[in-house]
Short mmCIF file of C-alpha atoms and ligand atoms in Angstrom, two decimals:
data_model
loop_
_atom_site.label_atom_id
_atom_site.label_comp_id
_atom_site.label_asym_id
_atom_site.label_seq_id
_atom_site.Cartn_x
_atom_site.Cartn_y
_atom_site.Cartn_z
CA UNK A 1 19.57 -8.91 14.74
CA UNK A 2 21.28 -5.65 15.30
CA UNK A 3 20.04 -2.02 15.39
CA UNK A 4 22.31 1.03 14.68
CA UNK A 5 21.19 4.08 14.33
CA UNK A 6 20.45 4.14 10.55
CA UNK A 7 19.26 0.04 10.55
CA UNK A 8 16.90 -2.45 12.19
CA UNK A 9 18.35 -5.18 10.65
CA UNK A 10 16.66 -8.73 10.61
CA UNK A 11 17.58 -12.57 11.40
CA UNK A 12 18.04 -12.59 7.29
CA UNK A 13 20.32 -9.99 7.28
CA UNK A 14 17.32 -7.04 5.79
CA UNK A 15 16.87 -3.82 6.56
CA UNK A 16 13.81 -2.60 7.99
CA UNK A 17 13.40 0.66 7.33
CA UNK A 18 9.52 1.16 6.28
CA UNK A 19 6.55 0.80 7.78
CA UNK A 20 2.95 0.99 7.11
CA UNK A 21 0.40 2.42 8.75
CA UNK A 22 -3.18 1.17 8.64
CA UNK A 23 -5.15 4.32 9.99
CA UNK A 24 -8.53 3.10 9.41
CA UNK A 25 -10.08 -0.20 8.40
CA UNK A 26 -13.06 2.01 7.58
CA UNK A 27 -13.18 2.86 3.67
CA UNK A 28 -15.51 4.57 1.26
CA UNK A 29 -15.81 1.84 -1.75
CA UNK A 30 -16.02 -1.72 -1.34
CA UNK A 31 -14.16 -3.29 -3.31
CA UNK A 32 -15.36 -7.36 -3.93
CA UNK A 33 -12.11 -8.19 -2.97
CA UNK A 34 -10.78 -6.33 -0.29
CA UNK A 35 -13.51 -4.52 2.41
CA UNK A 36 -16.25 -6.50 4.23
CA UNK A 37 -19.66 -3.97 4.43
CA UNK A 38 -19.92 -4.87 7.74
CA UNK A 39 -16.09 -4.57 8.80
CA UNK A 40 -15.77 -1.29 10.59
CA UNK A 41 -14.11 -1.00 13.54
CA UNK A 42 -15.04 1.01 16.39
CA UNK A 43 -13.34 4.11 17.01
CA UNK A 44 -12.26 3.16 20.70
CA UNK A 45 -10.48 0.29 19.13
CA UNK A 46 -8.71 2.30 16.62
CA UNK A 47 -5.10 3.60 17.52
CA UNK A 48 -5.49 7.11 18.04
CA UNK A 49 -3.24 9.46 15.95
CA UNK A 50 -0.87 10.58 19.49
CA UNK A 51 -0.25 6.79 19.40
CA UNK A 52 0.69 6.37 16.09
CA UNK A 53 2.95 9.22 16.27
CA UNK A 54 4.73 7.82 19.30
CA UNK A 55 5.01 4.58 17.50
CA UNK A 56 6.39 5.91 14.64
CA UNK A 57 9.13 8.50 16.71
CA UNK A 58 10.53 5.10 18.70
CA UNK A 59 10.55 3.01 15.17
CA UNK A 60 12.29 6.09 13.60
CA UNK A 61 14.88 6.36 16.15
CA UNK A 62 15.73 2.70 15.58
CA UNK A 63 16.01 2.73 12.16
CA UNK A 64 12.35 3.17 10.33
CA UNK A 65 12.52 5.92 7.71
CA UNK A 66 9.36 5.78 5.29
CA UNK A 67 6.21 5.82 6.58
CA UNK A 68 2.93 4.79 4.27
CA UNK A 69 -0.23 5.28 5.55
CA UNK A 70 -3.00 3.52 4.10
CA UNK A 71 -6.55 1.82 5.53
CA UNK A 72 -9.44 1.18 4.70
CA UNK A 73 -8.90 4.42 3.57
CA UNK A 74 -6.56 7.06 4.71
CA UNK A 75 -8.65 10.01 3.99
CA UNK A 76 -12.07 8.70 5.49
CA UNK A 77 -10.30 9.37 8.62
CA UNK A 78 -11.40 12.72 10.66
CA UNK A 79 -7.83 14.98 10.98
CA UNK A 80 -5.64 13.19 8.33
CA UNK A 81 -4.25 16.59 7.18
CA UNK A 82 -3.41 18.18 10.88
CA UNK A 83 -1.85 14.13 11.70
CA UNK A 84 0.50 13.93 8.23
CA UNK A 85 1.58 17.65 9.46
CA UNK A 86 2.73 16.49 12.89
CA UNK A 87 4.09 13.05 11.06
CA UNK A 88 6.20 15.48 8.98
CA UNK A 89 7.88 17.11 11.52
CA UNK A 90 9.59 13.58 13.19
CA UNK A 91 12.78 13.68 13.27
CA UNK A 92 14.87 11.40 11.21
CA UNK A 93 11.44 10.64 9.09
CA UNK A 94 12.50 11.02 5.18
CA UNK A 95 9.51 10.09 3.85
CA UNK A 96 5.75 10.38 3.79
CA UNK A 97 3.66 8.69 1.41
CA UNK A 98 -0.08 7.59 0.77
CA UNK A 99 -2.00 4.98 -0.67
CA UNK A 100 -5.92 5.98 -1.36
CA UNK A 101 -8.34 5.26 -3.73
CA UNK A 102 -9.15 8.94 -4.79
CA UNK A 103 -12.46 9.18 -4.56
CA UNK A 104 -11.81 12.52 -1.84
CA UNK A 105 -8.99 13.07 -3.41
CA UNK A 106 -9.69 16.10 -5.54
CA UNK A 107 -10.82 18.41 -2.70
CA UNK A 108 -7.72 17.30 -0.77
CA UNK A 109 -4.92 17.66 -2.84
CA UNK A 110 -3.93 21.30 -1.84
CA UNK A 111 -3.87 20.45 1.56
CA UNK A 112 -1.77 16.93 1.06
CA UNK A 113 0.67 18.94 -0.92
CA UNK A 114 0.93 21.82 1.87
CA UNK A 115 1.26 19.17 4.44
CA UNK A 116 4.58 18.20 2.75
CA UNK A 117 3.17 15.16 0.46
CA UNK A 118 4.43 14.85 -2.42
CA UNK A 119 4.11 11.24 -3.95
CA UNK A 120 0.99 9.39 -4.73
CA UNK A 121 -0.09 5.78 -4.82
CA UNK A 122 -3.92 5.73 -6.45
CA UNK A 123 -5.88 2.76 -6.81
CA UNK A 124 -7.81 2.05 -10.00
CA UNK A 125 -8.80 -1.57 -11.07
CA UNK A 126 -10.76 0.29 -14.11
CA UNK A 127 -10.93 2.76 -16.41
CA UNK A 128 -14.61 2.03 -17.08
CA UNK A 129 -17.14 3.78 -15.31
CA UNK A 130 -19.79 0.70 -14.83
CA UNK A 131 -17.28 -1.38 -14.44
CA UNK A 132 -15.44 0.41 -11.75
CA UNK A 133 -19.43 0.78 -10.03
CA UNK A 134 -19.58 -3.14 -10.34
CA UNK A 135 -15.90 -3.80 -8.53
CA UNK A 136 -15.99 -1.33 -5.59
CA UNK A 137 -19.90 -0.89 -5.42
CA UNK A 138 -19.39 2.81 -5.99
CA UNK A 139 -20.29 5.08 -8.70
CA UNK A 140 -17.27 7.55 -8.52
CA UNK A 141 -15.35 6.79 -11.27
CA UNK A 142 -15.26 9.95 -12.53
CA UNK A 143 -14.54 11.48 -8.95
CA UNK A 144 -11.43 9.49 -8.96
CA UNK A 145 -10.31 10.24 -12.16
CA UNK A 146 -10.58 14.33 -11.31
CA UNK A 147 -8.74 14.01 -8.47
CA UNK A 148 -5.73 12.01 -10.84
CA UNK A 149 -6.08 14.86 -13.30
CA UNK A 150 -5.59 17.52 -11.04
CA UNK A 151 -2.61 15.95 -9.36
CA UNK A 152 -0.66 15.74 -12.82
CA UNK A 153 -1.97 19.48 -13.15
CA UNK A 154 -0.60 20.86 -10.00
CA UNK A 155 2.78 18.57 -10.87
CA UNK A 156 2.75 16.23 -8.21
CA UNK A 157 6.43 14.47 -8.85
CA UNK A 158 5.18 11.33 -8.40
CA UNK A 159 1.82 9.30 -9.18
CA UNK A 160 1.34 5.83 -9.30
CA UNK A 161 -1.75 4.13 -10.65
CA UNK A 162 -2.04 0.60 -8.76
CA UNK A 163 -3.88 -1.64 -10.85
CA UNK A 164 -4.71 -5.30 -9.00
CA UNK A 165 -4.64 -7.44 -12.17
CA UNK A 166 -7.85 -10.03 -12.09
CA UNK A 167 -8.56 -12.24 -15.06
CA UNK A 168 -12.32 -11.97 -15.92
CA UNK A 169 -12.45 -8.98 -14.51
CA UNK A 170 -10.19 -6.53 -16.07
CA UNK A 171 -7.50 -7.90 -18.02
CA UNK A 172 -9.17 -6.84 -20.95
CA UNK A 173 -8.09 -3.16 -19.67
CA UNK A 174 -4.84 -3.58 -19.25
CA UNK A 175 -3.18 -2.32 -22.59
CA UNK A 176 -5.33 0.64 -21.54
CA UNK A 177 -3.58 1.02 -18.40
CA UNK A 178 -0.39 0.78 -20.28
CA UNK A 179 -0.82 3.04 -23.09
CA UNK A 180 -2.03 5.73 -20.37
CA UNK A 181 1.89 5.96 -19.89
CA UNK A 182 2.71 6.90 -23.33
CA UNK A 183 1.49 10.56 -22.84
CA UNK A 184 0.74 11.20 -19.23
CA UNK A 185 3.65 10.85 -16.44
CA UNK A 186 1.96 8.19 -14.76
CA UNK A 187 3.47 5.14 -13.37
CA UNK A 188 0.85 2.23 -13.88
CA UNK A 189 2.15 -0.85 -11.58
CA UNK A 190 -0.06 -4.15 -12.03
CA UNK A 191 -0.31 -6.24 -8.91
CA UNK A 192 -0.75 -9.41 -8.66
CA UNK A 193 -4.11 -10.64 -6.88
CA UNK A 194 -3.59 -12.29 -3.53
CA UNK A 195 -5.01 -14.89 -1.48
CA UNK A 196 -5.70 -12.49 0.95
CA UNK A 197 -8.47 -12.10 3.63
CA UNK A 198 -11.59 -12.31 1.15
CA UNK A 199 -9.45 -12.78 -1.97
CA UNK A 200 -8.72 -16.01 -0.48
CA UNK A 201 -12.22 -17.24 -0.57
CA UNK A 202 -12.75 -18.73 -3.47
CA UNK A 203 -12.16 -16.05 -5.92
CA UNK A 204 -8.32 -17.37 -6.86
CA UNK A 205 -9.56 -18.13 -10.04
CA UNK A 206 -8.47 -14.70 -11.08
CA UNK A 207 -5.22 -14.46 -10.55
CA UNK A 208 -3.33 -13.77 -13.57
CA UNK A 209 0.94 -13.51 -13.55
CA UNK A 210 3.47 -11.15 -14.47
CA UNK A 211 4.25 -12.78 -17.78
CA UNK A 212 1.07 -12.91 -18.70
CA UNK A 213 0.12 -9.35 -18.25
CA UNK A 214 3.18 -8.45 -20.19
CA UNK A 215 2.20 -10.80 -23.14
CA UNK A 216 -1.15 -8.85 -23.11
CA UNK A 217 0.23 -5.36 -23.35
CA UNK A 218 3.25 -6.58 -25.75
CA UNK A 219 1.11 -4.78 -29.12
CA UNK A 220 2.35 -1.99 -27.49
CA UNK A 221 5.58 -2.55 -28.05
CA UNK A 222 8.78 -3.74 -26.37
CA UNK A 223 8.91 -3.26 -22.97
CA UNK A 224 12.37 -1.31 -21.92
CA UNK A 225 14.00 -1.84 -18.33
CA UNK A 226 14.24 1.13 -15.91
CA UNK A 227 17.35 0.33 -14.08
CA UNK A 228 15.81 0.14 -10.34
CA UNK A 229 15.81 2.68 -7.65
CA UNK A 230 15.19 2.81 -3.84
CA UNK A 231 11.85 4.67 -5.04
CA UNK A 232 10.61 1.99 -6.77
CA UNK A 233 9.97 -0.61 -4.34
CA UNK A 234 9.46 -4.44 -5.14
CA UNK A 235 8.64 -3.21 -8.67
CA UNK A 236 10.07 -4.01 -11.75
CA UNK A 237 9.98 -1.18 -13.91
CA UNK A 238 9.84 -0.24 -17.92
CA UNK A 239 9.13 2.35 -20.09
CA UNK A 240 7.42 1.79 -23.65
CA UNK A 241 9.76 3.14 -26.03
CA UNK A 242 9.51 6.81 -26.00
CA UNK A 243 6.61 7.16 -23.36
CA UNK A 244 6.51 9.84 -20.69
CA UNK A 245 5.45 7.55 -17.55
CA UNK A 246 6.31 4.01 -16.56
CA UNK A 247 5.11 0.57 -15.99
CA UNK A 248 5.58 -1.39 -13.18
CA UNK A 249 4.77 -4.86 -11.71
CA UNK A 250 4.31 -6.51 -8.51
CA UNK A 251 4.62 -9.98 -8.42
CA UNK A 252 4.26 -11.29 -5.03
CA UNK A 253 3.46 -14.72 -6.21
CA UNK A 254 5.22 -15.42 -9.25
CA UNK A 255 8.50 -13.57 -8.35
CA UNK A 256 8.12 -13.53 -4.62
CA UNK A 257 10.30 -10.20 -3.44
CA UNK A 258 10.78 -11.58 0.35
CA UNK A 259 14.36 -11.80 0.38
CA UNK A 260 14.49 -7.67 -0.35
CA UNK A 261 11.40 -7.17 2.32
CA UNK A 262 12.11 -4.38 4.48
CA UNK A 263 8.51 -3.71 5.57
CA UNK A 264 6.79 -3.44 8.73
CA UNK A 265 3.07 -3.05 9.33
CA UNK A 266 1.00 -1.37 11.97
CA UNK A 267 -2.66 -2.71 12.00
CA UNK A 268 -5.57 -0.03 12.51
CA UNK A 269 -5.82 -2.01 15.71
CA UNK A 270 -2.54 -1.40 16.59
CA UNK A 271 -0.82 -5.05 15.98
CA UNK A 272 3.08 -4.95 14.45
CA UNK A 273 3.31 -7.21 11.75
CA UNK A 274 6.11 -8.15 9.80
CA UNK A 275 4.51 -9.94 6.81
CA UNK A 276 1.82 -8.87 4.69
CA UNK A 277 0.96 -12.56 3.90
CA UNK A 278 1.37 -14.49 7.22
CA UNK A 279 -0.61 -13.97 10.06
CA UNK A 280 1.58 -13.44 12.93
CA UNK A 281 1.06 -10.02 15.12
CA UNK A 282 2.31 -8.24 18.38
CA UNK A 283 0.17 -6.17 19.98
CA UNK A 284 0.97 -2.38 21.07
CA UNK A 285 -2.31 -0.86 21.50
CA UNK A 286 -2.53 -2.86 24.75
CA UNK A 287 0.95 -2.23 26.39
CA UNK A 288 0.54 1.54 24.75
CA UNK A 289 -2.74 1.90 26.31
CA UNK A 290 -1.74 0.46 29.87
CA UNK A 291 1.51 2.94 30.67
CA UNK A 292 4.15 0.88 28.61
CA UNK A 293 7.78 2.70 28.68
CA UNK A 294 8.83 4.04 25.50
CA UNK A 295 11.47 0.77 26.24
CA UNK A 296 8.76 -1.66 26.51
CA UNK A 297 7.74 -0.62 23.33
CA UNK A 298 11.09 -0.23 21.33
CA UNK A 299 11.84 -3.79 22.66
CA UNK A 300 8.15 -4.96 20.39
CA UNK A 301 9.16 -3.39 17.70
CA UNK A 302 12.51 -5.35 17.91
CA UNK A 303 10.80 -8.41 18.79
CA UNK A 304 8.75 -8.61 15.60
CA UNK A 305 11.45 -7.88 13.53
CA UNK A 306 13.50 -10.54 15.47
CA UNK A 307 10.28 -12.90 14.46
CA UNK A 308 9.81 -11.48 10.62
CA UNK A 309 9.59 -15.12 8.63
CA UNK A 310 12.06 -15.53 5.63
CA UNK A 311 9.54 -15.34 2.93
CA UNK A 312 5.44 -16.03 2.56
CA UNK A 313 4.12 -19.38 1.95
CA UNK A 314 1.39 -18.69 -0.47
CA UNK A 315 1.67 -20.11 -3.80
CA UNK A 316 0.12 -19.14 -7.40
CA UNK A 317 -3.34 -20.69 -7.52
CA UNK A 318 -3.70 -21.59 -4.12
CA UNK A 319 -7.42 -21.23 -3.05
CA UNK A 320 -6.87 -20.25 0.84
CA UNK A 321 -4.17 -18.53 1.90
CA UNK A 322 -2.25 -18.78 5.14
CA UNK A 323 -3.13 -14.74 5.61
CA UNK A 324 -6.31 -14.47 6.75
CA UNK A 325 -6.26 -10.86 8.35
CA UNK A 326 -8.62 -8.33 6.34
CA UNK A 327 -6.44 -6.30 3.88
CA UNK A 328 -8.74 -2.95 5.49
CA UNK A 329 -7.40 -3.58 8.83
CA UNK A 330 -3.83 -4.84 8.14
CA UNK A 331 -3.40 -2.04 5.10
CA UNK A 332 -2.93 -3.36 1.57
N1 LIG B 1 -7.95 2.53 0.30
C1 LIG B 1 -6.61 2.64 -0.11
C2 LIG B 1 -6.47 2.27 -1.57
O1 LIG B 1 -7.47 1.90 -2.18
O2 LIG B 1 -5.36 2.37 -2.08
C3 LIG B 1 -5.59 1.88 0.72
C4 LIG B 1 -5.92 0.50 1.17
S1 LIG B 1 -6.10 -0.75 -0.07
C5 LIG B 1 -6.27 -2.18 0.95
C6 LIG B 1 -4.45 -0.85 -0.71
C7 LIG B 1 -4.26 -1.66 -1.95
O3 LIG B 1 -4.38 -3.04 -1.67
C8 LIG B 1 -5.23 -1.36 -3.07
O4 LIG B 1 -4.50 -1.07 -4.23
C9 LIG B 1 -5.97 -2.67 -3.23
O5 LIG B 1 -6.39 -2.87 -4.54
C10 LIG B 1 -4.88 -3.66 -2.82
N2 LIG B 1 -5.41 -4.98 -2.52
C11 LIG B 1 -6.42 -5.31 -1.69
N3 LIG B 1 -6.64 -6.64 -1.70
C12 LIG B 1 -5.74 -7.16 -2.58
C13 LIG B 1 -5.46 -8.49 -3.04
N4 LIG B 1 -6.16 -9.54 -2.61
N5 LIG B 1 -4.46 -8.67 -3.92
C14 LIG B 1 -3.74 -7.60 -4.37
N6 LIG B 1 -3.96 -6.34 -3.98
C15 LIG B 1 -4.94 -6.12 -3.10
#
């Protein structure tokens, strides 16, 4: 483990440079998969946005410099905008970016782009109106898919359409997905469903791989390899031949990224953890919240990184999963 001033480095010799930010567990669909009804957290328990932003200036000095936040849902949270302007002025912080699942996202965008964001992450398991009601127990489909129109029309740079690929569910959609990238500038990344939290409970049955998502959009014709950038995270990315966006896919399972991890989460409840998939956290909001030195906490930050496991354990098909933390709280 060594830290310089442009690395956090790990026992595994990877650079941690990004961390996620859970700033709610509290969100506005609930998805079958993902968000207990019941799960909210009270706000007392909740970091509070000064402590995020210290958290994130001390990570930043020693190395962190992306910064996702993402919930529950980021923009349920009262004073989002006024908190990603103050995030945008650290120092040393080169990136901003948000995952949501647009359904306030129309009404916001003007004042995400003014606050200096620029790329998007937007959920969307379908394209289907009553089908979208019957996974997130919402009827905003159409709310959602404003708010993605009117961020191609104002030219947001960057949109990504996450797309957690579940067999029985909505693999029949996902050559829709794909040809969505033929005319529109979209990136459409399929994920692949994860024993996670209430995923893991029973409900592996859908999980579908990779290679068989790309058999199922192959009609389409052949997928062509975007060399990979920085930008593009644990994605592997292709174009169809002569389309305007891209396609991506996450494989967590089948093609486990670990050895490239350079992540870092912050719980909504203020717990560092180093791995999406394995249970292990620190707490800060307790040292934070009883006079900790900005040392104290640098040398937590360290710590978890210093305790970051090699890779997950979780393997395709398995029914429980050695990650039982709620996605809401942890941050997907
Ligand atoms: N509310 C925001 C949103 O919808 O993007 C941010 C939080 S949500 C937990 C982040 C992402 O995690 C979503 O794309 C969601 O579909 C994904 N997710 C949740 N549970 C998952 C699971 N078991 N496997 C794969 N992805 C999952």
């Amino acid at each position: 483990m060594h830290t310089d001033k442009n690395a956090l480095t790990d026992t595994f010799n990877r650079s941690i440079n990004y961390l996620r930010v859970s700033i709610t567990d509290h969100c506005n669909l609930h998805c079958q998969y993902c968000t207990p009804r019941d799960g909210k957290t009270k706000h007392t328990n909740l970091l509070s946005y000064e402590e995020i932003l210290r958290i994130v200036r001390l990570a930043v000095e020693l190395g962190i410099k992306k910064v996702r936040l993402t919930g529950g849902e980021p923009l349920v949270r009262r004073g989002v905008i006024p908190f990603i302007q103050r995030l945008a002025q650290v120092d040393g912080l080169s990136e901003i970016r948000l995952t949501t699942n647009g359904v306030l996202l129309e009404g916001m965008l003007h004042d995400l782009q003014r606050a200096g964001l620029e790329k998007l992450n937007i959920s969307l398991d379908s394209l289907r109106p009553r089908r979208f009601e019957e996974i997130t127990g919402s009827a905003c489909f159409a709310k959602v898919w404003r708010g993605i129109e009117k961020a191609l029309e104002m030219g947001f740079p960057v949109i990504k359409l996450n797309v957690v690929a579940m067999r029985g569910v909505n693999d029949d959609e996902f050559i829709d997905f794909a040809r969505l990238t033929i005319k529109q500038p979209l990136d459409i990344r399929f994920i692949e469903f994860m024993p996670v939290g209430l995923a893991g409970a029973g409900q592996q049955a859908k999980f579908i791989s990779t290679a068989d998502i790309m058999t199922m959009i192959a009609p389409l014709g052949e997928l062509q390899p975007i060399k990979s950038q920085r930008l593009h995270g644990p994605a592997r990315m292709f174009k169809l031949p002569g389309a305007a966006g891209s396609l991506g896919f996450i494989s967590p399972l089948s093609n486990h990224f670990c050895d490239t991890c350079n992540r870092l989460r912050l719980t909504s409840q203020g717990r560092l953890r180093s791995c999406l998939l394995t249970d292990r956290e620190e707490d800060l909001k307790g040292p934070l919240r009883s006079g900790a030195s900005d040392e104290d906490i640098r040398r937590l930050l360290i710590q978890t990184i210093i305790n970051k496991p090699k890779g997950h354990t979780l393997t395709q098909g398995q029914k429980t999963g050695s990650c039982h933390g709620e996605m809401s709280r942890i941050g997907g």
